[in-house]
Amino acid sequence: MDITKKNSQNIKEILRDQISRQLLLPLQKIPSERELSELFSLTRISVKSALHSLEVEGLIYRENRRGWFVSPPRIEYNPLSRGHFHQMISDQQRVAKTLLLNVKSMVAPSAIATTLKLSKPTPIHIIERLRYIDGRAVLFVENCLISQYFPDILSEDLSQSLTELYAKKYGFRNSCSHFDFIPTSAPEHVIHALNMHPGQQVLKICRVNYNQHNNIIDCEFEYWRPDAVMVSINNRE
Amino acid sequence: MDITKKNSQNIKEILRDQISRQLLLPLQKIPSERELSELFSLTRISVKSALHSLEVEGLIYRENRRGWFVSPPRIEYNPLSRGHFHQMISDQQRVAKTLLLNVKSMVAPSAIATTLKLSKPTPIHIIERLRYIDGRAVLFVENCLISQYFPDILSEDLSQSLTELYAKKYGFRNSCSHFDFIPTSAPEHVIHALNMHPGQQVLKICRVNYNQHNNIIDCEFEYWRPDAVMVSINNRE
DNA sequence: TTCACTTACTGGACTAGTCCAACAAAAGAA
DNA sequence: TTCTTTTGTTGGACTAGTCCAGTAAGTGAA
């Protein structure tokens, strides 16, 4: 009876259209799954599947049990220009905020020890921070510092740029970094902090930093909401 | 009555375990959704949702209407060491194959003209290729070459490394490249070539290449199956 | 004003099915 | 052998619901 074979394509097209014509604005809430299912005469499962697919595309995002929202434009993130998160965001006419979540000191667990190429048990600090763009939590960052290189760092303001702190307080310059970009799902504590749901995708970025003496001094794990970012790199050979 | 609150967590854990203990091997088929739903006493919808979540994690992948399979380990892909796809794959003890899909010549459509920073209508060649690792199609590549820089290129073997061809036949060296990495969903023709399903995630990589005279000579759009790859970059400052 | 409590609403998890399109392997025909 | 046809199996799309857990806003007591 229907004109279209797949009804859920309909809802996708209409939402896509409303977003591109700015009838639905960034950060704005989309009607609830139940409302949409009535509007389009579909079950919630079909609606959910359509929304899922727009989520993968990066057009909309989900907050756990709060609803679906329109994604703002992606931030262009150049990881090679290190550290100045707030600068980068304001350069793109957006508003950044950093929240210090947690600081722990411990002996490096095996996964981190491997990343830092540690051959024996070594004390580290782990600094967990949450970063917001335009009031939306989009990035969970975990910095793992080898304690011996950073005496007394925990008494500093840790919501500022760590790279700048490294330079000012310890005279470290970043001579070399190694990056891995992995599309995967986020661990539990990250899911929670970003208000996501277990099994949702994130863009995981692991970086290992070397100082001017070519020592590994720290590593960082970034977990981005995948619709919020686009990694942009310039390479001169 | 059940011990666990969420039954679908069960199936996820068991599959994860079987994969990590290599009882299920890379490229091997997972039992069908119907079989799993009987085994775990769940509906197909619940099974599908659990599989989805393992897919996002990068542990398993889907071939459209063929079934679910175990993902091989991710390839480490360093886009800064340009061009030698086959080399890179065999360095990682894997088997590469390139299939030439399609070659077209046309005036650059607006999206590509923007990427190539063209100010007036310009003829280009588009070369579409499909790349396999261990027999699995994981990467769709679309090269857009500005025709004037590459006279007579269409008579060459286009399944080889284009970078090498640029160097040998035209004396071009790659002086600079610009990359964008975007987690998003793939366009229709890519979905089809990779045997995926509309709405599935890919890692899209756009690169723009400059020759030694600092002219943009071509751009490339890569679409990776997201479980197949991990982008790895080394940066020296 | 402030804080605890209730309540409506949201998405998450799930059941028990149906029908369809594409794939793949087996069976037949040339 | 080689090509075509059939048939079973796969995932994709969908219906029509139920129950649950966390959010947010409004209500009322201190």
Short mmCIF file of N, CA, C and O in Angstrom, two decimals, chain A residues 6 9 12 45 52-53 56-58 65 74 76 79-82 174-185 197-203 210 214 226-227 229-237, chain B residues 6 9 12 45 52-53 56-58 65 74 76 79-82 174-185 197-203 210 214 226-227 229-237:
data_model
loop_
_atom_site.label_atom_id
_atom_site.label_comp_id
_atom_site.label_asym_id
_atom_site.label_seq_id
_atom_site.Cartn_x
_atom_site.Cartn_y
_atom_site.Cartn_z
N LYS A 6 10.75 1.42 2.11
CA LYS A 6 11.23 1.50 3.48
C LYS A 6 10.76 2.82 4.09
O LYS A 6 11.23 3.89 3.74
N GLN A 9 13.26 5.25 5.82
CA GLN A 9 14.05 6.17 4.98
C GLN A 9 13.43 7.55 5.02
O GLN A 9 14.13 8.57 5.02
N LYS A 12 14.32 9.58 8.03
CA LYS A 12 15.71 9.99 7.91
C LYS A 12 15.82 11.21 6.99
O LYS A 12 16.46 12.20 7.34
N ILE A 45 10.86 0.77 17.46
CA ILE A 45 12.06 0.07 17.00
C ILE A 45 12.53 0.58 15.64
O ILE A 45 13.72 0.78 15.42
N HIS A 52 19.48 5.85 14.86
CA HIS A 52 20.80 5.22 14.94
C HIS A 52 21.64 5.55 13.72
O HIS A 52 22.82 5.86 13.82
N SER A 53 20.99 5.44 12.60
CA SER A 53 21.73 5.60 11.36
C SER A 53 22.15 7.06 11.14
O SER A 53 23.24 7.35 10.65
N VAL A 56 25.19 7.59 13.36
CA VAL A 56 26.44 7.11 12.75
C VAL A 56 26.97 8.14 11.74
O VAL A 56 28.17 8.39 11.66
N GLU A 57 26.05 8.75 11.04
CA GLU A 57 26.41 9.77 10.06
C GLU A 57 27.01 11.00 10.73
O GLU A 57 27.74 11.77 10.10
N GLY A 58 26.67 11.18 12.00
CA GLY A 58 27.21 12.32 12.73
C GLY A 58 26.27 13.52 12.73
O GLY A 58 26.67 14.62 13.09
N ARG A 65 19.18 8.41 28.12
CA ARG A 65 17.85 8.61 28.71
C ARG A 65 17.40 10.07 28.79
O ARG A 65 16.49 10.40 29.53
N ARG A 74 31.27 19.77 13.18
CA ARG A 74 32.47 19.13 13.75
C ARG A 74 33.56 20.16 14.01
O ARG A 74 33.75 21.07 13.23
N GLU A 76 37.42 21.03 13.91
CA GLU A 76 38.62 20.55 13.22
C GLU A 76 39.75 20.51 14.24
O GLU A 76 40.15 21.53 14.77
N PRO A 79 45.93 17.41 15.92
CA PRO A 79 46.66 16.93 17.11
C PRO A 79 48.14 17.28 17.06
O PRO A 79 48.81 17.25 18.08
N LEU A 80 48.65 17.63 15.88
CA LEU A 80 50.07 17.95 15.78
C LEU A 80 50.39 19.33 16.36
O LEU A 80 51.52 19.60 16.75
N SER A 81 49.42 20.20 16.42
CA SER A 81 49.66 21.47 17.10
C SER A 81 49.21 21.27 18.53
O SER A 81 48.07 21.42 18.88
N ARG A 82 50.14 20.94 19.39
CA ARG A 82 49.79 20.33 20.65
C ARG A 82 49.22 21.25 21.71
O ARG A 82 49.64 22.38 21.88
N ASN A 174 58.15 19.39 23.64
CA ASN A 174 57.65 18.17 23.04
C ASN A 174 58.42 17.92 21.76
O ASN A 174 58.26 18.62 20.77
N SER A 175 59.33 16.93 21.79
CA SER A 175 60.18 16.73 20.61
C SER A 175 59.51 15.83 19.60
O SER A 175 59.77 15.89 18.42
N CYS A 176 58.63 14.97 20.07
CA CYS A 176 58.12 13.92 19.20
C CYS A 176 56.91 13.29 19.87
O CYS A 176 56.85 13.18 21.10
N SER A 177 55.92 12.97 19.08
CA SER A 177 54.75 12.29 19.63
C SER A 177 54.36 11.13 18.72
O SER A 177 54.61 11.16 17.53
N HIS A 178 53.74 10.16 19.32
CA HIS A 178 53.17 9.07 18.54
C HIS A 178 51.67 9.03 18.78
O HIS A 178 51.23 9.09 19.93
N PHE A 179 50.91 8.93 17.68
CA PHE A 179 49.45 8.92 17.78
C PHE A 179 48.85 7.64 17.24
O PHE A 179 49.30 7.14 16.20
N ASP A 180 47.83 7.15 17.89
CA ASP A 180 46.98 6.13 17.30
C ASP A 180 45.54 6.62 17.33
O ASP A 180 45.08 7.14 18.36
N PHE A 181 44.85 6.46 16.21
CA PHE A 181 43.43 6.83 16.12
C PHE A 181 42.63 5.56 15.92
O PHE A 181 42.84 4.85 14.94
N ILE A 182 41.74 5.28 16.84
CA ILE A 182 41.01 4.02 16.77
C ILE A 182 39.51 4.26 16.92
O ILE A 182 39.07 4.76 17.96
N PRO A 183 38.72 3.90 15.92
CA PRO A 183 37.27 3.95 16.10
C PRO A 183 36.84 2.71 16.87
O PRO A 183 37.02 1.60 16.39
N THR A 184 36.33 2.89 18.06
CA THR A 184 35.95 1.73 18.88
C THR A 184 34.89 2.17 19.88
O THR A 184 34.34 3.26 19.76
N SER A 185 34.57 1.30 20.85
CA SER A 185 33.62 1.74 21.87
C SER A 185 34.37 2.10 23.14
O SER A 185 35.49 1.67 23.37
N HIS A 197 26.00 5.85 26.20
CA HIS A 197 25.41 4.57 26.56
C HIS A 197 26.39 3.46 26.18
O HIS A 197 27.02 3.55 25.13
N PRO A 198 26.52 2.42 27.03
CA PRO A 198 27.46 1.34 26.71
C PRO A 198 27.24 0.85 25.28
O PRO A 198 26.11 0.65 24.85
N GLY A 199 28.32 0.68 24.56
CA GLY A 199 28.22 0.18 23.19
C GLY A 199 28.19 1.27 22.15
O GLY A 199 28.20 0.98 20.97
N GLN A 200 28.16 2.54 22.58
CA GLN A 200 28.23 3.60 21.58
C GLN A 200 29.66 3.82 21.12
O GLN A 200 30.61 3.56 21.86
N GLN A 201 29.77 4.32 19.90
CA GLN A 201 31.08 4.51 19.33
C GLN A 201 31.76 5.78 19.84
O GLN A 201 31.11 6.78 20.12
N VAL A 202 33.07 5.72 19.97
CA VAL A 202 33.89 6.91 20.21
C VAL A 202 35.10 6.85 19.27
O VAL A 202 35.41 5.80 18.72
N LEU A 203 35.73 8.00 19.12
CA LEU A 203 37.02 8.02 18.45
C LEU A 203 38.08 8.09 19.54
O LEU A 203 38.17 9.08 20.27
N TYR A 210 57.25 12.51 23.89
CA TYR A 210 58.67 12.48 24.23
C TYR A 210 59.13 13.90 24.52
O TYR A 210 58.70 14.84 23.86
N ASN A 214 64.36 12.99 24.43
CA ASN A 214 63.84 11.75 23.85
C ASN A 214 63.41 10.70 24.88
O ASN A 214 63.46 9.50 24.63
N PRO A 226 32.01 10.83 18.49
CA PRO A 226 32.50 10.76 17.11
C PRO A 226 31.89 11.81 16.18
O PRO A 226 32.48 12.14 15.16
N ASP A 227 30.74 12.35 16.55
CA ASP A 227 30.14 13.37 15.69
C ASP A 227 30.73 14.75 15.94
O ASP A 227 30.48 15.67 15.17
N VAL A 229 33.90 15.71 16.09
CA VAL A 229 35.27 16.01 15.69
C VAL A 229 35.62 15.47 14.32
O VAL A 229 34.99 14.54 13.80
N MET A 230 36.61 16.11 13.76
CA MET A 230 37.18 15.68 12.49
C MET A 230 38.66 15.99 12.65
O MET A 230 39.02 17.11 12.99
N VAL A 231 39.48 14.96 12.52
CA VAL A 231 40.90 15.15 12.74
C VAL A 231 41.52 15.68 11.46
O VAL A 231 41.27 15.17 10.38
N SER A 232 42.30 16.73 11.59
CA SER A 232 42.83 17.42 10.41
C SER A 232 44.34 17.57 10.58
O SER A 232 44.80 18.14 11.56
N ILE A 233 45.09 17.06 9.61
CA ILE A 233 46.55 17.04 9.75
C ILE A 233 47.23 17.60 8.52
O ILE A 233 46.85 17.29 7.39
N ASN A 234 48.23 18.44 8.75
CA ASN A 234 49.04 18.93 7.65
C ASN A 234 50.43 18.34 7.75
O ASN A 234 51.03 18.35 8.81
N ASN A 235 50.91 17.86 6.62
CA ASN A 235 52.20 17.20 6.63
C ASN A 235 53.12 17.82 5.59
O ASN A 235 52.78 17.91 4.43
N ARG A 236 54.27 18.25 6.04
CA ARG A 236 55.29 18.76 5.12
C ARG A 236 56.44 17.77 5.13
O ARG A 236 56.87 17.34 6.19
N GLU A 237 56.89 17.36 3.97
CA GLU A 237 57.95 16.35 3.97
C GLU A 237 59.30 16.96 3.68
O GLU A 237 59.37 18.04 3.09
N LYS B 6 20.67 -8.05 32.35
CA LYS B 6 20.62 -7.90 30.89
C LYS B 6 21.18 -9.16 30.24
O LYS B 6 22.37 -9.41 30.28
N GLN B 9 24.02 -8.96 27.60
CA GLN B 9 25.40 -8.81 28.06
C GLN B 9 26.11 -10.16 28.01
O GLN B 9 27.29 -10.26 27.68
N LYS B 12 27.34 -11.15 24.62
CA LYS B 12 28.50 -10.33 24.30
C LYS B 12 29.75 -10.88 24.98
O LYS B 12 30.79 -11.05 24.35
N ILE B 45 15.98 -9.59 17.74
CA ILE B 45 16.26 -8.17 17.93
C ILE B 45 17.29 -7.95 19.03
O ILE B 45 18.20 -7.14 18.88
N HIS B 52 25.56 -5.76 17.20
CA HIS B 52 25.83 -4.38 16.84
C HIS B 52 26.90 -3.77 17.72
O HIS B 52 27.80 -3.08 17.26
N SER B 53 26.75 -4.04 19.01
CA SER B 53 27.63 -3.40 19.96
C SER B 53 29.05 -3.99 19.85
O SER B 53 30.05 -3.26 19.99
N VAL B 56 30.61 -2.25 16.84
CA VAL B 56 31.13 -0.92 17.15
C VAL B 56 32.50 -1.03 17.82
O VAL B 56 33.41 -0.25 17.55
N GLU B 57 32.63 -2.03 18.67
CA GLU B 57 33.89 -2.25 19.37
C GLU B 57 34.99 -2.65 18.40
O GLU B 57 36.17 -2.49 18.70
N GLY B 58 34.60 -3.19 17.25
CA GLY B 58 35.59 -3.60 16.26
C GLY B 58 35.97 -5.05 16.36
O GLY B 58 36.94 -5.49 15.76
N ARG B 65 23.73 -9.37 4.29
CA ARG B 65 22.94 -10.58 4.05
C ARG B 65 23.79 -11.85 3.92
O ARG B 65 23.32 -12.86 3.38
N ARG B 74 43.54 -5.17 13.72
CA ARG B 74 43.58 -3.94 12.94
C ARG B 74 44.94 -3.78 12.25
O ARG B 74 45.97 -4.12 12.81
N GLU B 76 47.86 -1.35 11.17
CA GLU B 76 48.37 -0.04 11.56
C GLU B 76 48.73 0.71 10.30
O GLU B 76 49.59 0.31 9.54
N PRO B 79 49.47 7.19 7.42
CA PRO B 79 49.21 7.89 6.15
C PRO B 79 50.34 8.82 5.76
O PRO B 79 50.43 9.22 4.60
N LEU B 80 51.22 9.16 6.69
CA LEU B 80 52.31 10.07 6.35
C LEU B 80 53.40 9.37 5.52
O LEU B 80 54.16 10.02 4.81
N SER B 81 53.49 8.06 5.62
CA SER B 81 54.42 7.35 4.73
C SER B 81 53.62 6.93 3.51
O SER B 81 52.98 5.91 3.48
N ARG B 82 53.65 7.77 2.51
CA ARG B 82 52.63 7.71 1.47
C ARG B 82 52.73 6.55 0.50
O ARG B 82 53.78 6.16 0.08
N ASN B 174 55.96 14.23 -3.52
CA ASN B 174 54.90 14.70 -2.65
C ASN B 174 55.50 15.63 -1.61
O ASN B 174 56.18 15.21 -0.70
N SER B 175 55.26 16.93 -1.75
CA SER B 175 55.91 17.87 -0.84
C SER B 175 55.10 18.07 0.43
O SER B 175 55.62 18.40 1.47
N CYS B 176 53.80 17.87 0.33
CA CYS B 176 52.93 18.26 1.43
C CYS B 176 51.57 17.61 1.21
O CYS B 176 51.13 17.46 0.07
N SER B 177 50.96 17.21 2.26
CA SER B 177 49.62 16.66 2.15
C SER B 177 48.75 17.20 3.27
O SER B 177 49.24 17.54 4.34
N HIS B 178 47.49 17.26 3.00
CA HIS B 178 46.54 17.62 4.04
C HIS B 178 45.57 16.46 4.23
O HIS B 178 45.06 15.91 3.25
N PHE B 179 45.34 16.07 5.50
CA PHE B 179 44.46 14.95 5.81
C PHE B 179 43.29 15.36 6.65
O PHE B 179 43.46 16.15 7.59
N ASP B 180 42.13 14.79 6.38
CA ASP B 180 41.01 14.85 7.31
C ASP B 180 40.56 13.43 7.60
O ASP B 180 40.42 12.61 6.69
N PHE B 181 40.34 13.15 8.88
CA PHE B 181 39.83 11.85 9.31
C PHE B 181 38.44 12.05 9.89
O PHE B 181 38.29 12.79 10.86
N ILE B 182 37.46 11.42 9.31
CA ILE B 182 36.08 11.67 9.73
C ILE B 182 35.34 10.35 9.95
O ILE B 182 35.20 9.55 9.03
N PRO B 183 34.90 10.11 11.18
CA PRO B 183 34.05 8.93 11.39
C PRO B 183 32.64 9.28 10.93
O PRO B 183 32.02 10.17 11.48
N THR B 184 32.15 8.60 9.92
CA THR B 184 30.82 8.92 9.40
C THR B 184 30.26 7.70 8.69
O THR B 184 30.81 6.61 8.80
N SER B 185 29.16 7.88 7.96
CA SER B 185 28.66 6.73 7.20
C SER B 185 29.03 6.91 5.73
O SER B 185 29.29 8.01 5.27
N HIS B 197 26.22 -2.27 4.64
CA HIS B 197 24.81 -1.98 4.62
C HIS B 197 24.62 -0.49 4.87
O HIS B 197 25.34 0.09 5.66
N PRO B 198 23.65 0.15 4.15
CA PRO B 198 23.46 1.59 4.34
C PRO B 198 23.35 1.94 5.82
O PRO B 198 22.66 1.25 6.57
N GLY B 199 24.05 2.97 6.24
CA GLY B 199 23.98 3.40 7.62
C GLY B 199 25.10 2.82 8.48
O GLY B 199 25.20 3.16 9.64
N GLN B 200 25.92 1.95 7.90
CA GLN B 200 27.06 1.45 8.70
C GLN B 200 28.18 2.48 8.72
O GLN B 200 28.33 3.27 7.80
N GLN B 201 28.95 2.42 9.79
CA GLN B 201 30.02 3.39 9.96
C GLN B 201 31.25 3.04 9.11
O GLN B 201 31.56 1.88 8.91
N VAL B 202 31.92 4.07 8.63
CA VAL B 202 33.24 3.93 8.03
C VAL B 202 34.15 5.01 8.59
O VAL B 202 33.69 5.99 9.17
N LEU B 203 35.45 4.81 8.41
CA LEU B 203 36.39 5.88 8.69
C LEU B 203 36.76 6.50 7.35
O LEU B 203 37.36 5.85 6.49
N TYR B 210 50.09 17.85 -2.63
CA TYR B 210 50.81 18.91 -3.32
C TYR B 210 52.09 18.33 -3.91
O TYR B 210 52.74 17.49 -3.29
N ASN B 214 54.46 22.91 -5.15
CA ASN B 214 53.37 23.37 -4.29
C ASN B 214 52.03 23.56 -5.02
O ASN B 214 51.22 24.38 -4.63
N PRO B 226 35.65 0.27 9.63
CA PRO B 226 36.26 0.87 10.83
C PRO B 226 36.97 -0.13 11.74
O PRO B 226 37.84 0.25 12.51
N ASP B 227 36.62 -1.39 11.64
CA ASP B 227 37.28 -2.39 12.48
C ASP B 227 38.62 -2.82 11.90
O ASP B 227 39.40 -3.49 12.57
N VAL B 229 41.16 -1.01 10.76
CA VAL B 229 42.29 -0.10 10.71
C VAL B 229 42.45 0.69 12.01
O VAL B 229 41.51 0.85 12.79
N MET B 230 43.66 1.12 12.18
CA MET B 230 43.99 2.01 13.29
C MET B 230 45.05 2.91 12.69
O MET B 230 46.03 2.44 12.12
N VAL B 231 44.78 4.20 12.73
CA VAL B 231 45.68 5.16 12.11
C VAL B 231 46.80 5.47 13.09
O VAL B 231 46.54 5.74 14.25
N SER B 232 48.02 5.39 12.61
CA SER B 232 49.17 5.52 13.48
C SER B 232 50.11 6.56 12.89
O SER B 232 50.54 6.43 11.75
N ILE B 233 50.42 7.58 13.68
CA ILE B 233 51.20 8.70 13.16
C ILE B 233 52.36 9.03 14.08
O ILE B 233 52.21 9.07 15.29
N ASN B 234 53.53 9.24 13.48
CA ASN B 234 54.67 9.72 14.24
C ASN B 234 55.00 11.12 13.85
O ASN B 234 55.07 11.45 12.67
N ASN B 235 55.22 11.95 14.85
CA ASN B 235 55.45 13.35 14.58
C ASN B 235 56.74 13.81 15.24
O ASN B 235 56.93 13.64 16.42
N ARG B 236 57.60 14.37 14.44
CA ARG B 236 58.83 14.95 14.97
C ARG B 236 58.73 16.45 14.78
O ARG B 236 58.38 16.91 13.69
N GLU B 237 59.01 17.21 15.83
CA GLU B 237 58.86 18.66 15.68
C GLU B 237 60.20 19.33 15.49
O GLU B 237 61.23 18.79 15.89
#
